[in-house]
Tab-separated table of C-alpha atoms and ligand atoms in Angstrom:
chain	number	residue	atom	x	y	z
V	10	MET	CA	24.321	-2.850	12.728
V	11	SER	CA	24.749	-6.531	13.453
V	12	SER	CA	25.051	-8.944	10.561
V	13	PRO	CA	22.173	-11.374	10.265
V	14	GLU	CA	22.750	-15.037	11.071
V	15	VAL	CA	22.696	-16.298	7.503
V	16	PRO	CA	25.411	-18.493	6.070
V	17	TYR	CA	25.497	-16.911	2.612
V	18	LEU	CA	26.140	-13.406	3.956
V	19	THR	CA	29.713	-12.272	4.300
V	20	ASN	CA	31.196	-8.849	4.864
V	21	SER	CA	33.083	-9.049	1.613
V	22	ALA	CA	30.931	-8.645	-1.453
V	23	ASP	CA	33.166	-10.767	-3.610
V	24	ASP	CA	33.670	-14.088	-1.877
V	25	TYR	CA	30.315	-15.720	-2.293
V	26	ASP	CA	28.461	-17.028	-5.302
V	27	PRO	CA	26.222	-14.189	-6.413
V	28	GLN	CA	23.847	-16.641	-8.057
V	29	SER	CA	23.111	-18.162	-4.662
V	30	MET	CA	21.337	-14.969	-3.557
V	31	THR	CA	17.736	-15.587	-4.445
V	32	VAL	CA	15.033	-12.927	-4.256
V	33	ALA	CA	13.754	-14.455	-1.016
V	34	GLN	CA	17.238	-14.628	0.520
V	35	ALA	CA	17.965	-11.021	-0.405
V	36	ARG	CA	14.699	-9.936	1.212
V	37	ALA	CA	15.575	-11.858	4.362
V	38	VAL	CA	19.066	-10.342	4.527
V	39	ILE	CA	17.724	-6.810	4.133
V	40	SER	CA	14.985	-7.414	6.649
V	41	ALA	CA	17.517	-8.618	9.246
V	42	HIS	CA	19.267	-5.225	9.041
V	43	LEU	CA	16.210	-3.039	9.568
V	44	LYS	CA	15.468	-1.185	12.796
V	45	PRO	CA	12.281	0.883	12.597
V	46	ILE	CA	12.541	4.565	13.468
V	47	LYS	CA	11.302	5.589	16.906
V	48	ASP	CA	10.633	9.338	16.566
V	49	THR	CA	6.977	10.282	16.594
V	50	MET	CA	5.012	13.460	16.061
V	51	ARG	CA	1.445	14.586	16.645
V	52	THR	CA	-0.353	15.663	13.544
V	53	PRO	CA	-3.836	16.830	12.512
V	54	LEU	CA	-5.824	13.949	11.062
V	55	ARG	CA	-5.712	15.002	7.397
V	56	SER	CA	-1.932	15.374	7.426
V	57	ALA	CA	-1.660	11.850	8.809
V	58	LEU	CA	-2.687	10.319	5.459
V	59	ASN	CA	-0.075	7.741	4.319
V	60	HIS	CA	1.797	8.016	7.618
V	61	ILE	CA	2.233	5.172	10.080
V	62	LEU	CA	0.288	5.274	13.318
V	63	ALA	CA	2.557	5.422	16.388
V	64	GLU	CA	-0.163	4.767	18.999
V	65	ASP	CA	-3.020	2.341	19.516
V	66	ILE	CA	-6.376	4.032	18.968
V	67	ILE	CA	-8.944	2.920	21.531
V	68	SER	CA	-12.515	3.884	20.852
V	69	PRO	CA	-13.594	6.532	23.414
V	70	MET	CA	-17.264	5.934	22.583
V	71	ASN	CA	-19.783	3.651	20.947
V	72	VAL	CA	-19.971	4.049	17.170
V	73	PRO	CA	-22.738	4.633	16.285
V	74	PRO	CA	-23.490	6.278	19.633
V	75	HIS	CA	-27.214	5.387	19.577
V	76	ILE	CA	-29.462	2.695	18.177
V	77	ASN	CA	-30.759	4.073	14.853
V	78	SER	CA	-32.666	3.275	11.710
V	79	ALA	CA	-30.988	1.828	8.602
V	80	MET	CA	-34.020	2.708	6.414
V	81	ASP	CA	-36.638	5.341	5.774
V	82	GLY	CA	-39.874	3.865	7.143
V	83	TYR	CA	-41.595	3.217	10.472
V	84	ALA	CA	-40.140	2.229	13.844
V	85	VAL	CA	-42.392	-0.288	15.569
V	86	ARG	CA	-42.553	-2.785	18.449
V	87	PHE	CA	-42.229	-6.193	16.791
V	88	SER	CA	-44.585	-7.722	19.375
V	89	ASP	CA	-47.396	-5.446	18.045
V	90	LEU	CA	-47.250	-6.990	14.559
V	91	SER	CA	-49.641	-9.704	13.405
V	92	LEU	CA	-47.775	-12.783	12.233
V	93	THR	CA	-50.266	-13.583	9.492
V	94	GLY	CA	-51.745	-10.377	8.072
V	95	GLU	CA	-51.499	-6.594	7.999
V	96	THR	CA	-51.310	-4.587	11.220
V	97	ALA	CA	-52.658	-1.046	11.709
V	98	LEU	CA	-50.602	1.192	14.046
V	99	THR	CA	-51.058	4.823	15.103
V	100	VAL	CA	-48.345	7.154	13.893
V	101	CYS	CA	-47.531	9.369	16.841
V	102	ALA	CA	-44.449	11.270	15.633
V	103	SER	CA	-41.918	11.696	12.878
V	104	VAL	CA	-38.177	11.739	13.549
V	105	LEU	CA	-35.373	12.909	11.250
V	106	ALA	CA	-31.681	12.002	11.456
V	107	GLY	CA	-30.034	14.239	14.040
V	108	ALA	CA	-33.238	14.947	16.000
V	109	THR	CA	-33.587	13.938	19.660
V	110	PRO	CA	-35.491	10.644	19.899
V	111	PRO	CA	-39.256	10.927	20.547
V	112	PRO	CA	-40.756	9.565	23.818
V	113	PRO	CA	-40.937	5.764	24.335
V	114	LEU	CA	-43.276	3.921	21.996
V	115	LYS	CA	-46.526	2.683	23.589
V	116	PRO	CA	-48.306	-0.514	22.427
V	117	GLY	CA	-50.089	0.048	19.097
V	118	GLN	CA	-47.908	3.032	18.152
V	119	ALA	CA	-45.400	3.585	15.355
V	120	ILE	CA	-43.225	6.528	14.474
V	121	ARG	CA	-42.228	7.690	11.041
V	122	ILE	CA	-38.421	7.462	10.973
V	123	MET	CA	-35.643	8.444	8.526
V	124	THR	CA	-32.313	6.687	7.930
V	125	GLY	CA	-29.830	7.496	10.707
V	126	ALA	CA	-32.488	8.815	13.124
V	127	ALA	CA	-32.336	7.498	16.707
V	128	LEU	CA	-34.988	4.904	17.605
V	129	PRO	CA	-37.297	5.730	20.512
V	130	GLU	CA	-37.241	3.451	23.547
V	131	ASN	CA	-39.310	0.242	23.130
V	132	ALA	CA	-39.010	0.339	19.322
V	133	ASP	CA	-37.015	-2.666	18.144
V	134	THR	CA	-37.822	-3.032	14.450
V	135	VAL	CA	-37.978	-0.769	11.386
V	136	VAL	CA	-40.383	-1.441	8.510
V	137	MET	CA	-39.393	-0.112	5.095
V	138	GLN	CA	-41.691	2.589	3.807
V	139	GLU	CA	-42.311	0.474	0.662
V	140	GLN	CA	-43.957	-2.234	2.829
V	141	THR	CA	-46.469	0.114	4.414
V	142	ARG	CA	-49.672	1.920	3.472
V	143	ARG	CA	-50.569	5.222	5.128
V	144	GLU	CA	-54.159	6.357	5.923
V	145	GLY	CA	-54.231	9.609	7.938
V	146	ASP	CA	-52.484	8.955	11.258
V	147	GLN	CA	-52.730	5.203	10.708
V	148	VAL	CA	-50.085	3.090	9.001
V	149	TRP	CA	-50.740	-0.415	7.696
V	150	ILE	CA	-47.755	-2.725	8.015
V	151	GLN	CA	-47.476	-5.727	5.672
V	152	ALA	CA	-47.069	-9.202	7.163
V	153	ASP	CA	-43.733	-11.083	7.257
V	154	GLN	CA	-41.549	-8.494	8.976
V	155	LYS	CA	-38.506	-9.770	10.904
V	156	ASN	CA	-37.794	-8.974	14.525
V	157	GLY	CA	-34.995	-6.362	14.774
V	158	GLN	CA	-34.729	-5.729	11.024
V	159	HIS	CA	-33.202	-2.510	9.622
V	160	VAL	CA	-31.889	-1.425	12.999
V	161	ARG	CA	-28.277	-0.413	13.583
V	162	MET	CA	-27.242	-1.203	17.138
V	163	ALA	CA	-25.288	1.278	19.255
V	164	GLY	CA	-21.590	0.289	19.108
V	165	GLU	CA	-22.081	-2.149	16.211
V	166	ASP	CA	-19.191	-0.496	14.342
V	167	LEU	CA	-17.009	-0.042	17.448
V	168	HIS	CA	-17.690	-0.509	21.153
V	169	LYS	CA	-16.423	2.027	23.655
V	170	GLY	CA	-13.014	0.782	24.875
V	171	ALA	CA	-12.470	-1.500	21.860
V	172	SER	CA	-9.223	-1.373	19.892
V	173	ALA	CA	-9.943	0.623	16.746
V	174	LEU	CA	-6.462	0.689	15.175
V	175	ARG	CA	-3.056	-0.584	16.198
V	176	ARG	CA	0.313	1.154	16.290
V	177	GLY	CA	2.102	0.350	13.027
V	178	GLN	CA	-1.018	0.699	10.878
V	179	ARG	CA	-0.525	2.684	7.695
V	180	LEU	CA	-3.223	5.355	7.536
V	181	ARG	CA	-5.245	5.325	4.344
V	182	ALA	CA	-8.639	6.826	3.533
V	183	ALA	CA	-10.587	4.219	5.549
V	184	GLU	CA	-8.429	4.769	8.645
V	185	LEU	CA	-8.776	8.569	8.458
V	186	GLY	CA	-12.547	8.124	8.336
V	187	LEU	CA	-12.524	5.588	11.166
V	188	ILE	CA	-10.516	7.920	13.413
V	189	ALA	CA	-12.798	10.832	12.509
V	190	SER	CA	-15.846	8.713	13.418
V	191	LEU	CA	-14.413	8.568	16.957
V	192	GLY	CA	-14.217	12.352	17.152
V	193	ILE	CA	-10.402	12.264	17.233
V	194	GLY	CA	-8.779	15.142	15.339
V	195	GLU	CA	-5.092	14.583	16.032
V	196	VAL	CA	-2.971	11.425	16.093
V	197	SER	CA	0.567	10.370	16.881
V	198	VAL	CA	2.460	9.070	13.826
V	199	PHE	CA	6.072	8.088	13.209
V	200	ARG	CA	7.990	10.925	11.649
V	201	PRO	CA	8.248	10.401	7.902
V	202	LEU	CA	11.222	8.421	6.700
V	203	ARG	CA	13.773	10.598	4.893
V	204	VAL	CA	14.921	9.164	1.594
V	205	ALA	CA	17.573	10.859	-0.561
V	206	PHE	CA	18.150	9.741	-4.122
V	207	PHE	CA	20.250	10.575	-7.133
V	208	SER	CA	20.884	9.256	-10.632
V	209	THR	CA	24.330	8.424	-11.935
V	210	GLY	CA	25.382	8.562	-15.572
V	211	ASP	CA	27.349	10.803	-17.914
V	212	GLU	CA	24.616	10.240	-20.499
V	213	LEU	CA	21.848	11.791	-18.385
V	214	THR	CA	20.257	15.183	-18.983
V	215	SER	CA	17.705	16.653	-16.590
V	216	ILE	CA	14.420	17.754	-18.098
V	217	GLY	CA	14.363	21.422	-18.999
V	218	HIS	CA	17.736	21.186	-20.755
V	219	PRO	CA	18.267	20.404	-24.452
V	220	LEU	CA	19.491	16.905	-25.302
V	221	THR	CA	22.903	16.749	-26.924
V	222	ASP	CA	24.410	13.831	-28.870
V	223	GLY	CA	24.512	10.573	-26.946
V	224	GLN	CA	22.359	11.944	-24.119
V	225	ILE	CA	19.005	10.718	-22.765
V	226	TYR	CA	16.631	12.307	-20.305
V	227	ASP	CA	16.833	11.111	-16.708
V	228	SER	CA	13.556	9.341	-15.928
V	229	ASN	CA	14.606	7.361	-12.866
V	230	ARG	CA	14.406	10.340	-10.540
V	231	TYR	CA	10.770	10.751	-11.568
V	232	THR	CA	9.690	7.157	-11.030
V	233	LEU	CA	11.518	7.195	-7.684
V	234	TYR	CA	9.907	10.491	-6.733
V	235	GLY	CA	6.486	9.048	-7.599
V	236	MET	CA	6.947	5.774	-5.735
V	237	LEU	CA	8.441	7.436	-2.639
V	238	THR	CA	5.928	10.249	-2.438
V	239	SER	CA	2.898	8.017	-2.830
V	240	LEU	CA	4.213	5.911	0.053
V	241	GLY	CA	4.293	9.003	2.270
V	242	PHE	CA	8.062	9.415	2.613
V	243	ASP	CA	9.978	12.698	2.624
V	244	CYS	CA	12.217	12.607	-0.400
V	245	PHE	CA	15.254	14.623	-1.370
V	246	ASP	CA	16.195	14.685	-5.032
V	247	LEU	CA	19.941	15.242	-5.342
V	248	GLY	CA	19.895	15.358	-9.133
V	249	VAL	CA	22.229	13.736	-11.648
V	250	VAL	CA	25.710	12.767	-10.494
V	251	ARG	CA	28.436	12.224	-13.060
V	252	ASP	CA	30.231	8.872	-13.474
V	253	HIS	CA	33.231	10.070	-11.517
V	254	PRO	CA	34.379	8.644	-8.183
V	255	VAL	CA	34.760	12.071	-6.543
V	256	ALA	CA	31.307	13.185	-7.675
V	257	ILE	CA	29.744	9.981	-6.353
V	258	GLU	CA	31.703	10.182	-3.114
V	259	ASN	CA	30.383	13.722	-2.577
V	260	ALA	CA	26.846	12.574	-3.337
V	261	PHE	CA	27.171	9.675	-0.850
V	262	GLU	CA	28.345	12.105	1.825
V	263	GLU	CA	25.657	14.686	1.194
V	264	ALA	CA	22.888	12.091	0.959
V	265	SER	CA	23.893	10.163	4.070
V	266	ARG	CA	23.989	13.368	6.128
V	267	MET	CA	20.367	14.214	5.390
V	268	ALA	CA	18.553	10.890	5.063
V	269	ASP	CA	17.674	7.589	6.710
V	270	VAL	CA	17.941	5.803	3.377
V	271	VAL	CA	19.943	6.630	0.267
V	272	LEU	CA	18.979	5.346	-3.177
V	273	SER	CA	21.031	5.684	-6.325
V	274	SER	CA	20.346	4.413	-9.806
V	275	GLY	CA	22.880	3.247	-12.368
V	276	GLY	CA	26.594	2.587	-12.113
V	277	VAL	CA	26.177	-0.540	-10.024
V	278	SER	CA	27.186	-3.069	-12.650
V	279	VAL	CA	30.650	-4.129	-13.771
V	280	GLY	CA	31.168	-1.554	-16.523
V	281	GLU	CA	34.169	0.743	-16.666
V	282	ALA	CA	32.181	3.672	-15.295
V	283	ASP	CA	30.424	1.712	-12.517
V	284	PHE	CA	31.808	3.147	-9.292
V	285	ILE	CA	28.969	2.605	-6.854
V	286	LYS	CA	30.012	-0.747	-5.430
V	287	PRO	CA	33.737	-0.061	-4.845
V	288	LEU	CA	32.911	3.326	-3.312
V	289	LEU	CA	30.256	1.834	-1.067
V	290	ALA	CA	32.807	-0.761	0.058
V	291	ARG	CA	35.308	2.014	0.853
V	292	MET	CA	32.946	4.477	2.528
V	293	GLY	CA	30.518	2.067	4.153
V	294	LYS	CA	29.658	-1.573	3.796
V	295	VAL	CA	28.418	-3.717	0.902
V	296	VAL	CA	26.056	-6.424	2.117
V	297	PHE	CA	25.297	-7.818	-1.332
V	298	TRP	CA	25.222	-6.568	-4.874
V	299	LYS	CA	23.839	-9.307	-7.101
V	300	ILE	CA	20.523	-11.121	-7.103
V	301	ALA	CA	19.228	-13.943	-9.282
V	302	MET	CA	16.406	-11.897	-10.774
V	303	LYS	CA	15.428	-10.235	-14.025
V	304	PRO	CA	15.330	-7.376	-14.503
V	305	GLY	CA	17.578	-6.072	-11.747
V	306	ARG	CA	20.484	-8.461	-11.367
V	307	PRO	CA	22.880	-5.794	-10.124
V	308	LEU	CA	21.365	-4.373	-6.952
V	309	ALA	CA	23.690	-3.212	-4.204
V	310	TYR	CA	22.494	-3.165	-0.624
V	311	GLY	CA	24.665	-1.852	2.140
V	312	GLN	CA	25.262	0.822	4.709
V	313	LEU	CA	26.637	4.327	4.584
V	314	GLY	CA	27.189	5.385	8.194
V	315	GLN	CA	23.773	5.155	9.878
V	316	CYS	CA	21.999	5.051	6.499
V	317	HIS	CA	20.721	2.118	4.554
V	318	PHE	CA	21.874	2.245	0.964
V	319	PHE	CA	20.274	0.705	-2.114
V	320	GLY	CA	22.240	0.994	-5.352
V	321	LEU	CA	19.501	0.332	-7.890
V	322	PRO	CA	20.302	-0.638	-11.466
V	323	GLY	CA	20.177	2.060	-14.146
V	324	ASN	CA	17.621	0.585	-16.501
V	325	PRO	CA	14.279	2.289	-15.908
V	326	VAL	CA	12.203	-0.894	-15.571
V	327	ALA	CA	14.832	-2.483	-13.324
V	328	VAL	CA	14.598	0.531	-11.017
V	329	MET	CA	10.871	0.038	-10.546
V	330	VAL	CA	11.106	-3.742	-10.233
V	331	THR	CA	13.875	-3.678	-7.623
V	332	PHE	CA	12.154	-0.867	-5.747
V	333	TYR	CA	8.987	-2.924	-5.664
V	334	ALA	CA	10.698	-6.212	-4.825
V	335	PHE	CA	13.027	-4.986	-2.051
V	336	VAL	CA	13.002	-1.291	-1.286
V	337	ARG	CA	9.295	-0.719	-0.719
V	338	ASP	CA	8.929	-3.221	2.121
V	339	ALA	CA	12.270	-2.187	3.618
V	340	LEU	CA	11.231	1.460	3.690
V	341	LEU	CA	7.810	0.681	5.136
V	342	THR	CA	9.444	-1.439	7.848
V	343	LEU	CA	11.898	1.343	8.707
V	344	ALA	CA	9.008	3.812	8.739
V	345	GLY	CA	7.279	1.749	11.449
V	346	ALA	CA	4.691	-0.204	9.438
V	347	ASN	CA	3.777	-3.411	11.271
V	348	PRO	CA	2.435	-5.648	9.888
V	349	LEU	CA	3.479	-4.740	6.358
V	350	PRO	CA	0.569	-3.981	4.028
V	351	VAL	CA	-0.361	-7.134	2.127
V	352	VAL	CA	0.670	-7.168	-1.533
V	353	PRO	CA	-2.264	-8.474	-3.564
V	354	GLY	CA	-1.230	-11.488	-5.650
V	355	PHE	CA	-2.990	-14.497	-7.124
V	356	THR	CA	-2.834	-17.171	-9.806
V	357	VAL	CA	-4.388	-16.752	-13.263
V	358	ARG	CA	-3.971	-18.220	-16.735
V	359	THR	CA	-1.699	-16.434	-19.188
V	360	THR	CA	-3.142	-15.959	-22.667
V	361	THR	CA	0.312	-15.355	-24.163
V	362	ALA	CA	3.361	-17.618	-24.078
V	363	LEU	CA	6.125	-16.244	-21.828
V	364	LYS	CA	9.781	-16.679	-22.713
V	365	LYS	CA	12.119	-17.398	-19.821
V	366	ALA	CA	15.340	-19.264	-19.000
V	367	PRO	CA	15.617	-21.068	-15.642
V	368	GLY	CA	18.003	-19.543	-13.060
V	369	ARG	CA	16.482	-16.184	-12.166
V	370	THR	CA	13.162	-14.974	-10.796
V	371	GLU	CA	11.545	-12.812	-13.459
V	372	PHE	CA	9.159	-9.925	-12.965
V	373	GLN	CA	7.535	-9.660	-16.381
V	374	ARG	CA	4.968	-6.966	-17.039
V	375	GLY	CA	1.394	-8.079	-17.623
V	376	VAL	CA	-2.077	-6.788	-18.286
V	377	LEU	CA	-4.706	-8.478	-16.179
V	378	SER	CA	-8.232	-8.336	-17.562
V	379	GLN	CA	-11.543	-10.155	-17.436
V	380	ASN	CA	-12.659	-12.077	-20.516
V	381	ALA	CA	-16.213	-12.421	-21.855
V	382	GLN	CA	-16.755	-15.488	-19.626
V	383	GLY	CA	-15.840	-13.432	-16.541
V	384	GLU	CA	-12.478	-15.187	-16.083
V	385	TRP	CA	-9.454	-13.099	-15.089
V	386	THR	CA	-6.475	-13.789	-17.347
V	387	VAL	CA	-3.159	-12.075	-17.944
V	388	ARG	CA	-1.247	-11.244	-21.119
V	389	SER	CA	2.291	-10.038	-21.561
V	390	THR	CA	2.929	-6.398	-22.492
V	391	GLY	CA	5.311	-7.696	-25.182
V	392	ASN	CA	8.954	-6.611	-25.271
V	393	GLN	CA	10.351	-7.280	-21.800
V	394	GLY	CA	13.555	-5.262	-22.254
V	395	SER	CA	14.562	-3.595	-18.995
V	396	GLY	CA	14.770	-0.244	-20.759
V	397	ILE	CA	11.151	-0.347	-22.025
V	398	LEU	CA	9.545	1.888	-19.397
V	399	ARG	CA	6.342	1.947	-21.447
V	400	SER	CA	5.819	-1.669	-20.360
V	401	MET	CA	5.418	-0.495	-16.738
V	402	SER	CA	2.900	2.121	-17.778
V	403	GLU	CA	0.885	-0.290	-19.946
V	404	ALA	CA	0.937	-3.075	-17.369
V	405	ASN	CA	-1.277	-3.347	-14.308
V	406	CYS	CA	0.578	-6.253	-12.724
V	407	PHE	CA	3.819	-8.187	-12.560
V	408	ILE	CA	3.839	-11.763	-13.801
V	409	VAL	CA	6.221	-13.324	-11.292
V	410	LEU	CA	7.970	-16.366	-12.745
V	411	PRO	CA	9.879	-18.437	-10.151
V	412	GLN	CA	13.640	-18.873	-10.402
V	413	ASP	CA	13.597	-22.481	-11.540
V	414	CYS	CA	10.866	-22.262	-14.159
V	415	GLY	CA	11.549	-22.007	-17.874
V	416	SER	CA	9.307	-20.700	-20.648
V	417	VAL	CA	5.589	-20.827	-19.995
V	418	ALA	CA	3.047	-21.904	-22.606
V	419	ALA	CA	-0.116	-19.940	-23.319
V	420	GLY	CA	-2.911	-21.307	-21.151
V	421	ALA	CA	-0.665	-22.159	-18.174
V	422	GLU	CA	-1.232	-20.719	-14.718
V	423	VAL	CA	1.096	-17.986	-13.468
V	424	GLU	CA	1.373	-15.835	-10.356
V	425	VAL	CA	0.525	-12.154	-10.742
V	426	GLN	CA	1.002	-9.270	-8.340
V	427	LEU	CA	-1.178	-6.220	-8.756
V	428	PHE	CA	0.302	-2.750	-9.064
V	429	GLU	CA	-2.804	-1.141	-7.614
V	430	GLY	CA	-2.359	-0.429	-3.941
V	431	LEU	CA	1.321	-1.125	-4.291
V	432	LEU	CA	3.139	1.765	-5.925
G	521	AMP	P1	23.929	1.544	-15.889
G	521	AMP	O1	23.409	0.619	-14.854
G	521	AMP	O2	24.460	2.820	-15.314
G	521	AMP	O3	24.904	0.873	-16.788
G	521	AMP	O4	22.680	1.938	-16.781
G	521	AMP	C1	21.977	0.959	-17.493
G	521	AMP	C2	21.104	1.595	-18.556
G	521	AMP	O5	20.131	2.415	-17.921
G	521	AMP	C3	21.845	2.500	-19.505
G	521	AMP	O6	21.303	2.307	-20.800
G	521	AMP	C4	21.546	3.874	-18.996
G	521	AMP	O7	21.626	4.847	-20.001
G	521	AMP	C5	20.164	3.731	-18.458
G	521	AMP	N1	19.943	4.694	-17.382
G	521	AMP	C6	20.726	4.834	-16.303
G	521	AMP	N2	20.257	5.797	-15.497
G	521	AMP	C7	19.134	6.281	-16.080
G	521	AMP	C8	18.184	7.287	-15.730
G	521	AMP	N3	18.323	7.984	-14.609
G	521	AMP	N4	17.154	7.512	-16.558
G	521	AMP	C9	17.017	6.789	-17.702
G	521	AMP	N5	17.855	5.820	-18.071
G	521	AMP	C10	18.921	5.567	-17.284
G	522	MG	MG1	25.693	4.250	-15.991
């Protein structure tokens, strides 16, 4: 891996000012290290959900394949219609969706047509049933119809030969449907990224075991599992690793043998039992380990052999915030996503005052809602402690407060980033 051309990056983790690494700089440094995986595999369409497309999809046909009706009503020739009053036409056939189109329409004729049914030749306009009156085999058409109305043109969704989807597109529900509409049942996707993770901490108990004095349940492996799985990655849960250098060394070795990316949580700070950073420096390379953000100041990024390594903080909220702020995009890039899915964010007024000291970017948890006047506003979830995991569950967005800003008064505008479509 070549080091990126950035002045604040050094190979030694200790000889630069950690406060100089802003959120944006850290993102840029990580991004400069990423080389997307190349391996692809063919997969049935349903299994491709959440994977990244490894080929361009060119439409092999017109979608829809034939000109058809967008309404239940009557297909007519617009030139037959009176511009000022009602017109009587002879109903010569009825056509349902899926039926072969009836013979070409002659002057003075109409056909009864259902939504999705193919239009006969010469018919160019569909009149809604509600604007007609039927008398035997005659139909009276109201005045004021528009030429070409309620007709779906062949190829109006996609023309034969047009680019339907590009390599690098993440496949969600809409893309599965789009590919299916082309009659394609199998696609080439990048093989899923392999992500191994473990928690560190002598205080951690795995669920299913009784808690003893001083212990807490390990929740980080569950938030990580959730975030990784919903992004479509293959994840390997290596369990809880004790705060002991040999145990962590073994976990590093095992994880880096099986994965493209290794994530740990906890033990990355400067406490007496924080071994992640020195071990990473010995076994691989530390690129950086401190960022001017809250929560999540200690975040180690580096390499373990061919693997990318993220040493996430231990606090449960900090794990989710740092995953969101750095790891998600890095993983999607490695997995072949290009361009990266857009993260929805916008500016709204906060209804609560927000406490903050200048110097770090903060990702506070907020609840975005619409007030009685229809205006979208955000309020804080309250206690912003990095251990309050409930705040992530109650929130539906981050309130992102820039590094240099201080406390924010109620009524001021703030930037929010939605969770939906993100995690
Ligand atoms: P550390 O970064 O290891 O000092 O951990 C910071 C805080 O996060 C401590 O209060 C830990 O007990 C807590 N913590 C660390 N790992 C986990 C975990 N896997 N689940 C829940 N809390 C954790
Ligand atoms: Mg710890």
